[in-house]
Each structure stands twice: as structure tokens, then as C-alpha cells.
PDB file of C-alpha atoms and ligand atoms in Angstrom:
ATOM      1  CA  MET A   1     204.629 220.668 189.245  1.00 92.00           C
ATOM      2  CA  ASN A   2     206.519 218.242 186.998  1.00 95.00           C
ATOM      3  CA  LYS A   3     205.470 216.990 183.574  1.00 95.00           C
ATOM      4  CA  GLN A   4     204.359 213.624 184.937  1.00 97.00           C
ATOM      5  CA  THR A   5     202.052 215.184 187.520  1.00 97.00           C
ATOM      6  CA  ALA A   6     200.635 217.606 184.964  1.00 98.00           C
ATOM      7  CA  THR A   7     199.873 214.756 182.577  1.00 98.00           C
ATOM      8  CA  LYS A   8     198.284 212.692 185.347  1.00 98.00           C
ATOM      9  CA  ASN A   9     196.093 215.585 186.545  1.00 98.00           C
ATOM     10  CA  LEU A  10     194.985 216.422 183.032  1.00 98.00           C
ATOM     11  CA  ASP A  11     194.324 212.779 182.109  1.00 98.00           C
ATOM     12  CA  GLU A  12     192.161 212.312 185.219  1.00 98.00           C
ATOM     13  CA  ILE A  13     190.066 215.324 184.354  1.00 98.00           C
ATOM     14  CA  ILE A  14     189.725 214.357 180.692  1.00 98.00           C
ATOM     15  CA  THR A  15     188.604 210.843 181.690  1.00 98.00           C
ATOM     16  CA  LYS A  16     185.956 212.188 184.061  1.00 98.00           C
ATOM     17  CA  VAL A  17     184.779 214.799 181.559  1.00 98.00           C
ATOM     18  CA  GLU A  18     184.502 212.053 178.954  1.00 98.00           C
ATOM     19  CA  GLY A  19     182.350 209.914 181.239  1.00 98.00           C
ATOM     20  CA  ALA A  20     180.079 212.792 182.172  1.00 98.00           C
ATOM     21  CA  ARG A  21     179.625 214.237 178.696  1.00 98.00           C
ATOM     22  CA  LEU A  22     178.714 210.857 177.172  1.00 98.00           C
ATOM     23  CA  ARG A  23     175.827 210.657 179.647  1.00 96.00           C
ATOM     24  CA  ILE A  24     174.372 213.637 177.752  1.00 96.00           C
ATOM     25  CA  SER A  25     175.315 212.726 174.191  1.00 96.00           C
ATOM     26  CA  GLU A  26     178.212 211.707 171.977  1.00 96.00           C
ATOM     27  CA  HIS A  27     177.989 215.164 170.464  1.00 96.00           C
ATOM     28  CA  HIS A  28     178.100 217.037 173.750  1.00 98.00           C
ATOM     29  CA  ILE A  29     181.577 218.580 173.598  1.00 98.00           C
ATOM     30  CA  VAL A  30     183.014 220.146 176.744  1.00 98.00           C
ATOM     31  CA  LYS A  31     185.793 222.704 176.729  1.00 98.00           C
ATOM     32  CA  ILE A  32     188.250 222.644 179.638  1.00 98.00           C
ATOM     33  CA  ILE A  33     189.684 225.934 180.902  1.00 98.00           C
ATOM     34  CA  GLY A  34     192.617 225.649 183.305  1.00 98.00           C
ATOM     35  CA  ILE A  35     192.310 228.329 185.956  1.00 98.00           C
ATOM     36  CA  SER A  36     195.871 229.300 186.811  1.00 98.00           C
ATOM     37  CA  LYS A  37     195.203 232.020 189.413  1.00 97.00           C
ATOM     38  CA  TYR A  38     197.037 230.188 192.237  1.00 94.00           C
ATOM     39  CA  SER A  39     199.769 228.821 189.977  1.00 97.00           C
ATOM     40  CA  SER A  40     202.987 230.007 188.397  1.00 97.00           C
ATOM     41  CA  LYS A  41     203.676 230.661 184.739  1.00 98.00           C
ATOM     42  CA  ASP A  42     206.000 227.645 184.789  1.00 98.00           C
ATOM     43  CA  ASP A  43     203.112 225.405 185.847  1.00 98.00           C
ATOM     44  CA  VAL A  44     201.004 226.814 183.016  1.00 98.00           C
ATOM     45  CA  GLU A  45     203.798 225.987 180.598  1.00 98.00           C
ATOM     46  CA  THR A  46     204.118 222.460 182.007  1.00 98.00           C
ATOM     47  CA  LEU A  47     200.398 221.918 181.520  1.00 98.00           C
ATOM     48  CA  TYR A  48     200.596 223.385 178.034  1.00 98.00           C
ATOM     49  CA  ASN A  49     203.250 220.800 177.222  1.00 97.00           C
ATOM     50  CA  ALA A  50     200.940 218.110 178.643  1.00 97.00           C
ATOM     51  CA  GLY A  51     198.285 219.234 176.140  1.00 97.00           C
ATOM     52  CA  GLN A  52     196.127 221.855 177.875  1.00 98.00           C
ATOM     53  CA  ARG A  53     195.559 224.885 175.629  1.00 98.00           C
ATOM     54  CA  ALA A  54     193.079 227.233 177.352  1.00 98.00           C
ATOM     55  CA  PHE A  55     193.764 229.009 180.632  1.00 98.00           C
ATOM     56  CA  GLY A  56     192.026 231.643 182.717  1.00 98.00           C
ATOM     57  CA  GLU A  57     192.897 234.224 185.344  1.00 98.00           C
ATOM     58  CA  ASN A  58     190.734 236.256 187.721  1.00 98.00           C
ATOM     59  CA  LYS A  59     192.834 239.415 188.020  1.00 98.00           C
ATOM     60  CA  VAL A  60     193.685 241.698 185.112  1.00 98.00           C
ATOM     61  CA  GLN A  61     197.241 242.249 186.350  1.00 98.00           C
ATOM     62  CA  ASP A  62     197.901 238.500 186.730  1.00 98.00           C
ATOM     63  CA  LEU A  63     196.450 237.859 183.292  1.00 98.00           C
ATOM     64  CA  LYS A  64     198.772 240.471 181.828  1.00 98.00           C
ATOM     65  CA  GLU A  65     201.851 239.021 183.546  1.00 98.00           C
ATOM     66  CA  LYS A  66     201.146 235.437 182.486  1.00 98.00           C
ATOM     67  CA  MET A  67     200.191 236.421 178.939  1.00 98.00           C
ATOM     68  CA  GLU A  68     203.404 238.383 178.526  1.00 98.00           C
ATOM     69  CA  ALA A  69     205.586 235.703 180.105  1.00 98.00           C
ATOM     70  CA  LEU A  70     204.080 232.996 177.882  1.00 98.00           C
ATOM     71  CA  GLU A  71     203.508 234.981 174.703  1.00 98.00           C
ATOM     72  CA  ASN A  72     205.511 232.486 172.646  1.00 97.00           C
ATOM     73  CA  LEU A  73     202.840 229.827 173.313  1.00 98.00           C
ATOM     74  CA  PRO A  74     199.528 229.965 171.391  1.00 98.00           C
ATOM     75  CA  ILE A  75     197.462 229.827 174.577  1.00 98.00           C
ATOM     76  CA  GLU A  76     193.799 230.825 174.578  1.00 98.00           C
ATOM     77  CA  TRP A  77     193.369 233.191 177.555  1.00 98.00           C
ATOM     78  CA  HIS A  78     190.129 233.742 179.476  1.00 98.00           C
ATOM     79  CA  PHE A  79     189.240 236.294 182.131  1.00 98.00           C
ATOM     80  CA  VAL A  80     186.972 234.956 184.907  1.00 98.00           C
ATOM     81  CA  GLY A  81     187.212 237.495 187.742  1.00 98.00           C
ATOM     82  CA  THR A  82     185.305 240.518 188.927  1.00 97.00           C
ATOM     83  CA  LEU A  83     186.133 243.369 186.558  1.00 97.00           C
ATOM     84  CA  GLN A  84     186.682 246.744 188.144  1.00 96.00           C
ATOM     85  CA  LYS A  85     185.806 249.678 185.934  1.00 96.00           C
ATOM     86  CA  ASN A  86     189.264 251.204 186.245  1.00 97.00           C
ATOM     87  CA  LYS A  87     190.765 247.998 184.799  1.00 98.00           C
ATOM     88  CA  ILE A  88     188.560 247.832 181.700  1.00 98.00           C
ATOM     89  CA  ASN A  89     191.053 249.515 179.374  1.00 98.00           C
ATOM     90  CA  ASN A  90     193.868 247.246 180.524  1.00 98.00           C
ATOM     91  CA  LEU A  91     191.729 244.181 179.908  1.00 98.00           C
ATOM     92  CA  ILE A  92     190.712 245.350 176.412  1.00 98.00           C
ATOM     93  CA  ASP A  93     194.362 245.890 175.508  1.00 98.00           C
ATOM     94  CA  LEU A  94     195.138 242.274 176.461  1.00 98.00           C
ATOM     95  CA  ASN A  95     192.516 241.076 173.972  1.00 98.00           C
ATOM     96  CA  PRO A  96     191.520 237.878 175.821  1.00 98.00           C
ATOM     97  CA  THR A  97     189.632 235.135 173.984  1.00 98.00           C
ATOM     98  CA  LEU A  98     186.645 235.331 176.327  1.00 98.00           C
ATOM     99  CA  VAL A  99     185.632 237.476 179.292  1.00 98.00           C
ATOM    100  CA  GLN A 100     183.414 235.134 181.302  1.00 98.00           C
ATOM    101  CA  SER A 101     182.427 237.466 184.095  1.00 98.00           C
ATOM    102  CA  LEU A 102     180.279 240.270 182.743  1.00 98.00           C
ATOM    103  CA  ASP A 103     178.100 240.715 185.820  1.00 97.00           C
ATOM    104  CA  SER A 104     175.798 243.695 185.194  1.00 97.00           C
ATOM    105  CA  LEU A 105     174.226 245.795 182.456  1.00 98.00           C
ATOM    106  CA  ASP A 106     176.061 248.787 183.850  1.00 98.00           C
ATOM    107  CA  LEU A 107     179.460 247.084 183.498  1.00 98.00           C
ATOM    108  CA  ALA A 108     178.545 245.913 179.990  1.00 98.00           C
ATOM    109  CA  GLN A 109     177.692 249.454 178.906  1.00 98.00           C
ATOM    110  CA  GLU A 110     180.891 250.839 180.390  1.00 98.00           C
ATOM    111  CA  LEU A 111     182.887 248.108 178.654  1.00 98.00           C
ATOM    112  CA  ASN A 112     181.083 248.765 175.379  1.00 98.00           C
ATOM    113  CA  LYS A 113     181.857 252.478 175.558  1.00 98.00           C
ATOM    114  CA  LYS A 114     185.566 251.791 176.024  1.00 98.00           C
ATOM    115  CA  LEU A 115     185.567 249.166 173.260  1.00 98.00           C
ATOM    116  CA  GLU A 116     183.935 251.682 170.901  1.00 98.00           C
ATOM    117  CA  ALA A 117     186.572 254.287 171.727  1.00 98.00           C
ATOM    118  CA  LYS A 118     189.293 251.778 170.839  1.00 98.00           C
ATOM    119  CA  ASN A 119     187.374 250.403 167.861  1.00 98.00           C
ATOM    120  CA  LYS A 120     187.586 246.877 169.259  1.00 98.00           C
ATOM    121  CA  LYS A 121     185.240 243.977 169.967  1.00 98.00           C
ATOM    122  CA  LEU A 122     185.317 241.439 172.775  1.00 98.00           C
ATOM    123  CA  ASN A 123     183.688 238.049 173.376  1.00 98.00           C
ATOM    124  CA  ALA A 124     181.935 237.761 176.732  1.00 98.00           C
ATOM    125  CA  LEU A 125     179.603 235.662 178.868  1.00 98.00           C
ATOM    126  CA  LEU A 126     176.949 237.020 181.200  1.00 98.00           C
ATOM    127  CA  GLN A 127     177.594 235.817 184.753  1.00 98.00           C
ATOM    128  CA  ILE A 128     174.506 234.609 186.590  1.00 98.00           C
ATOM    129  CA  ASN A 129     174.291 234.321 190.368  1.00 97.00           C
ATOM    130  CA  SER A 130     172.194 231.186 190.169  1.00 96.00           C
ATOM    131  CA  ALA A 131     172.980 230.160 193.755  1.00 95.00           C
ATOM    132  CA  TYR A 132     171.650 233.486 195.081  1.00 94.00           C
ATOM    133  CA  GLU A 133     174.762 233.936 197.214  1.00 94.00           C
ATOM    134  CA  ASN A 134     175.541 237.503 198.198  1.00 91.00           C
ATOM    135  CA  THR A 135     179.267 236.747 198.191  1.00 91.00           C
ATOM    136  CA  LYS A 136     179.019 236.146 194.455  1.00 93.00           C
ATOM    137  CA  SER A 137     178.749 238.455 191.480  1.00 95.00           C
ATOM    138  CA  GLY A 138     176.303 238.090 188.656  1.00 97.00           C
ATOM    139  CA  VAL A 139     172.814 239.014 187.629  1.00 98.00           C
ATOM    140  CA  MET A 140     169.832 237.402 189.323  1.00 97.00           C
ATOM    141  CA  PRO A 141     168.371 234.448 187.401  1.00 98.00           C
ATOM    142  CA  GLU A 142     164.970 236.066 187.019  1.00 98.00           C
ATOM    143  CA  ASN A 143     166.539 239.093 185.284  1.00 98.00           C
ATOM    144  CA  ALA A 144     169.173 237.256 183.252  1.00 98.00           C
ATOM    145  CA  VAL A 145     167.320 236.786 179.949  1.00 98.00           C
ATOM    146  CA  GLU A 146     166.148 240.401 179.898  1.00 98.00           C
ATOM    147  CA  ILE A 147     169.622 241.771 180.718  1.00 98.00           C
ATOM    148  CA  TYR A 148     171.214 239.499 178.111  1.00 98.00           C
ATOM    149  CA  LYS A 149     168.872 240.907 175.460  1.00 98.00           C
ATOM    150  CA  GLN A 150     169.527 244.471 176.609  1.00 98.00           C
ATOM    151  CA  ILE A 151     173.274 243.932 176.239  1.00 98.00           C
ATOM    152  CA  LEU A 152     172.716 242.486 172.764  1.00 98.00           C
ATOM    153  CA  GLU A 153     170.701 245.571 171.823  1.00 98.00           C
ATOM    154  CA  THR A 154     172.782 248.294 173.415  1.00 98.00           C
ATOM    155  CA  CYS A 155     176.356 246.986 173.297  1.00 98.00           C
ATOM    156  CA  PRO A 156     177.332 246.281 169.671  1.00 98.00           C
ATOM    157  CA  ASN A 157     181.040 245.956 170.521  1.00 98.00           C
ATOM    158  CA  ILE A 158     180.419 243.110 172.964  1.00 98.00           C
ATOM    159  CA  ARG A 159     179.910 239.738 171.328  1.00 98.00           C
ATOM    160  CA  LEU A 160     177.811 237.841 173.863  1.00 98.00           C
ATOM    161  CA  LYS A 161     178.488 234.116 173.664  1.00 98.00           C
ATOM    162  CA  GLY A 162     176.489 232.678 176.550  1.00 98.00           C
ATOM    163  CA  VAL A 163     176.421 232.455 180.315  1.00 98.00           C
ATOM    164  CA  MET A 164     178.688 231.608 183.248  1.00 98.00           C
ATOM    165  CA  SER A 165     177.861 230.516 186.801  1.00 98.00           C
ATOM    166  CA  ILE A 166     179.632 229.368 189.918  1.00 97.00           C
ATOM    167  CA  GLY A 167     177.810 226.470 191.581  1.00 93.00           C
ATOM    168  CA  ALA A 168     176.286 226.872 195.039  1.00 92.00           C
ATOM    169  CA  HIS A 169     178.961 226.845 197.750  1.00 93.00           C
ATOM    170  CA  VAL A 170     177.370 224.124 199.893  1.00 93.00           C
ATOM    171  CA  GLU A 171     177.781 220.417 200.649  1.00 93.00           C
ATOM    172  CA  ASP A 172     174.289 219.398 199.581  1.00 94.00           C
ATOM    173  CA  GLU A 173     174.587 218.088 196.040  1.00 95.00           C
ATOM    174  CA  LYS A 174     170.912 218.713 195.346  1.00 96.00           C
ATOM    175  CA  VAL A 175     171.338 222.437 196.029  1.00 96.00           C
ATOM    176  CA  ILE A 176     174.408 222.606 193.748  1.00 96.00           C
ATOM    177  CA  LYS A 177     172.507 220.740 191.056  1.00 97.00           C
ATOM    178  CA  ASP A 178     169.572 223.132 191.310  1.00 97.00           C
ATOM    179  CA  SER A 179     171.894 226.091 190.809  1.00 97.00           C
ATOM    180  CA  PHE A 180     173.318 224.469 187.662  1.00 98.00           C
ATOM    181  CA  LYS A 181     169.842 223.655 186.375  1.00 98.00           C
ATOM    182  CA  THR A 182     168.819 227.266 186.858  1.00 98.00           C
ATOM    183  CA  THR A 183     171.706 228.436 184.678  1.00 98.00           C
ATOM    184  CA  LYS A 184     171.113 225.740 182.067  1.00 98.00           C
ATOM    185  CA  LYS A 185     167.464 226.745 181.721  1.00 98.00           C
ATOM    186  CA  ILE A 186     168.480 230.354 181.074  1.00 98.00           C
ATOM    187  CA  TYR A 187     171.136 229.212 178.613  1.00 98.00           C
ATOM    188  CA  ASP A 188     168.539 227.198 176.686  1.00 98.00           C
ATOM    189  CA  GLU A 189     166.351 230.293 176.410  1.00 98.00           C
ATOM    190  CA  LEU A 190     169.307 232.244 175.045  1.00 98.00           C
ATOM    191  CA  VAL A 191     170.484 229.747 172.427  1.00 98.00           C
ATOM    192  CA  PRO A 192     168.106 231.278 169.840  1.00 98.00           C
ATOM    193  CA  PHE A 193     169.840 234.593 170.599  1.00 98.00           C
ATOM    194  CA  GLY A 194     173.288 233.223 169.824  1.00 97.00           C
ATOM    195  CA  ALA A 195     174.412 231.717 173.139  1.00 98.00           C
ATOM    196  CA  LYS A 196     177.103 229.061 172.578  1.00 98.00           C
ATOM    197  CA  TYR A 197     178.668 228.497 175.980  1.00 98.00           C
ATOM    198  CA  CYS A 198     177.175 227.409 179.252  1.00 98.00           C
ATOM    199  CA  SER A 199     180.243 227.760 181.482  1.00 98.00           C
ATOM    200  CA  MET A 200     179.775 226.015 184.816  1.00 98.00           C
ATOM    201  CA  GLY A 201     181.634 223.510 186.934  1.00 98.00           C
ATOM    202  CA  MET A 202     184.878 223.841 188.901  1.00 98.00           C
ATOM    203  CA  SER A 203     187.213 221.314 190.568  1.00 98.00           C
ATOM    204  CA  SER A 204     184.676 220.042 193.077  1.00 97.00           C
ATOM    205  CA  ASP A 205     181.595 219.880 190.875  1.00 97.00           C
ATOM    206  CA  TYR A 206     182.471 219.733 187.176  1.00 98.00           C
ATOM    207  CA  GLU A 207     181.069 216.239 186.544  1.00 98.00           C
ATOM    208  CA  LEU A 208     177.755 217.281 188.056  1.00 98.00           C
ATOM    209  CA  ALA A 209     177.811 220.501 186.027  1.00 98.00           C
ATOM    210  CA  ILE A 210     178.371 218.587 182.786  1.00 98.00           C
ATOM    211  CA  THR A 211     175.490 216.210 183.486  1.00 98.00           C
ATOM    212  CA  CYS A 212     173.380 219.360 184.007  1.00 98.00           C
ATOM    213  CA  GLY A 213     174.406 220.595 180.541  1.00 98.00           C
ATOM    214  CA  SER A 214     177.618 222.565 180.993  1.00 98.00           C
ATOM    215  CA  ASN A 215     179.812 222.725 177.882  1.00 98.00           C
ATOM    216  CA  MET A 216     182.691 224.667 179.453  1.00 98.00           C
ATOM    217  CA  ILE A 217     184.344 223.887 182.789  1.00 98.00           C
ATOM    218  CA  ARG A 218     186.857 225.954 184.733  1.00 98.00           C
ATOM    219  CA  VAL A 219     189.229 223.816 186.770  1.00 98.00           C
ATOM    220  CA  GLY A 220     191.958 225.240 188.981  1.00 98.00           C
ATOM    221  CA  SER A 221     193.014 223.287 192.069  1.00 98.00           C
ATOM    222  CA  THR A 222     192.594 219.737 190.681  1.00 98.00           C
ATOM    223  CA  LEU A 223     194.433 220.549 187.479  1.00 98.00           C
ATOM    224  CA  PHE A 224     197.351 222.274 189.194  1.00 97.00           C
ATOM    225  CA  LYS A 225     197.670 220.020 192.265  1.00 96.00           C
ATOM    226  CA  ASP A 226     201.140 218.712 193.085  1.00 92.00           C
TER     227      ASP A 226
HETATM  228  C1  PLP B   1     189.133 230.051 190.938  1.00 56.79           C
HETATM  229  C2  PLP B   1     188.026 229.929 189.980  1.00 56.79           C
HETATM  230  C3  PLP B   1     187.739 228.705 189.369  1.00 56.79           C
HETATM  231  C4  PLP B   1     188.513 227.423 189.657  1.00 56.79           C
HETATM  232  O1  PLP B   1     188.285 226.991 190.968  1.00 56.79           O
HETATM  233  P1  PLP B   1     188.800 225.551 191.490  1.00 56.79           P
HETATM  234  O2  PLP B   1     187.831 225.198 192.571  1.00 56.79           O
HETATM  235  O3  PLP B   1     190.180 225.756 191.980  1.00 56.79           O
HETATM  236  O4  PLP B   1     188.721 224.605 190.357  1.00 56.79           O
HETATM  237  C5  PLP B   1     186.700 228.670 188.458  1.00 56.79           C
HETATM  238  N1  PLP B   1     185.966 229.775 188.164  1.00 56.79           N
HETATM  239  C6  PLP B   1     186.222 230.966 188.727  1.00 56.79           C
HETATM  240  C7  PLP B   1     185.373 232.121 188.357  1.00 56.79           C
HETATM  241  C8  PLP B   1     187.241 231.080 189.659  1.00 56.79           C
HETATM  242  O5  PLP B   1     187.474 232.273 190.232  1.00 56.79           O
END
């Protein structure tokens, strides 16, 4: 990807985000995370030079490789993938800005234990399976508020910052919208408990997600397209 393409891709996304967020309010700020899982470190650097500052990966090993290769750039790194228990220590050592994919109480408690042992803290989002798809990770919507509170109570080394969802994997926009609304409703209930981020929306549905209240989008293919 050359600089011109990177700038064009980023500008297109920023313009669409701007349109969508203003439909909510002038003060509705949306953070854009570039998901670089199918892209090279050089493409990440090109996008950094075009102005993008936050990136995310879905595998601990890939996150490590990109972070190390680009350590001279002040990039904010996110982890968005399924976290296997045997990778927890590696992820903690990388010290990412935000782990968006905490998908069970069990995983949270395991993560907390390892954070305690290392005397470290980590920012995280609770992933919600708001589309009820069995191919997806995350807690069920009806249990989400309770599990969020349990993590707050039992995991002092995890700083919970909100929720993350992947929109329904269907064509029907109404179904996708319903899945976003489900997550937004849970987020609203959790704001009094310190939730700051409602992370939802990817390349195909980020405008819809923002109009449903998302304040963090994760875009991969449209940002990195050639
Ligand atoms: C891959 C991925 C994305 C980005 O997907 P695109 O459709 O390429 O924008 C966002 N969130 C998560 C959790 C992902 O794994």
C-alpha cells in the first residue's frame, strides 16, 4: 500500500465517521482502531504516516511481532482476538493499551491472577455475543451486566473500560442493528460503573454501529485495501 492509497482510505473512513457521529451529537467522539491482522508492518507504518495512531491485532504472536518491529513509533496497540490461557503471560508482557476481547468470567479471573503475580494492571473490555452466534466469543447479553460487575468485584488488576461486540454476520441490516442496540443498552447500564467504550462496528457496518451509539470502531479491510 502506498502513502496516497493509505491517505485516501483513511480520509474516506474519517469522512464517513464524521457524518455518522454528527447524527448523534457534536460531542459524540469516535475512536478509530486500524485492525492490521491481514496486513504487513510496512502497511501499518504507511498508515501511521498518513495519521492513524491506534492499531489492533487478533493474535498475541502477531501483536508481539508488529509491536517490536514498530517500537520506534508511538502507536497505541489493542488486542481484539480470542485469548488462549497459555498466551496470557505473553500478552501481559506486551502491555497493550486495551484488551477488547475478555470473553468470560473464567478468563478474567485467570488473567487477574497472572496480573497479580506480575504486579501489573491491564485495561480491558468485556466482549458480548450480542448476535447470539455460536461462531463468536463473548458473554450472552442477558448475563453481561452481572458478569461485568463480578469482574469489577473480583479482578482488581483488570481495569474494565466498557464493552465490545461484533455485529451480526448477516445481510439484513435490521438484524445487525438489533445486535448493536443490544450492546448499546448494556453499555448504557454500565456507564455508572465506569464504562467508557462501546466498541462496535467493522469495515462493513461501522456507520450503522456509530448511529447505534458506538464510540470505538475497528476497521481492517477498508483501511488497508490496495
Ligand atoms: C478482523 C477484525 C476486525 C476488522 O474486520 P474488517 O471487517 O476487516 O474491518 C474487527 N474486530 C475484530 C475483533 C476482528 O477480528
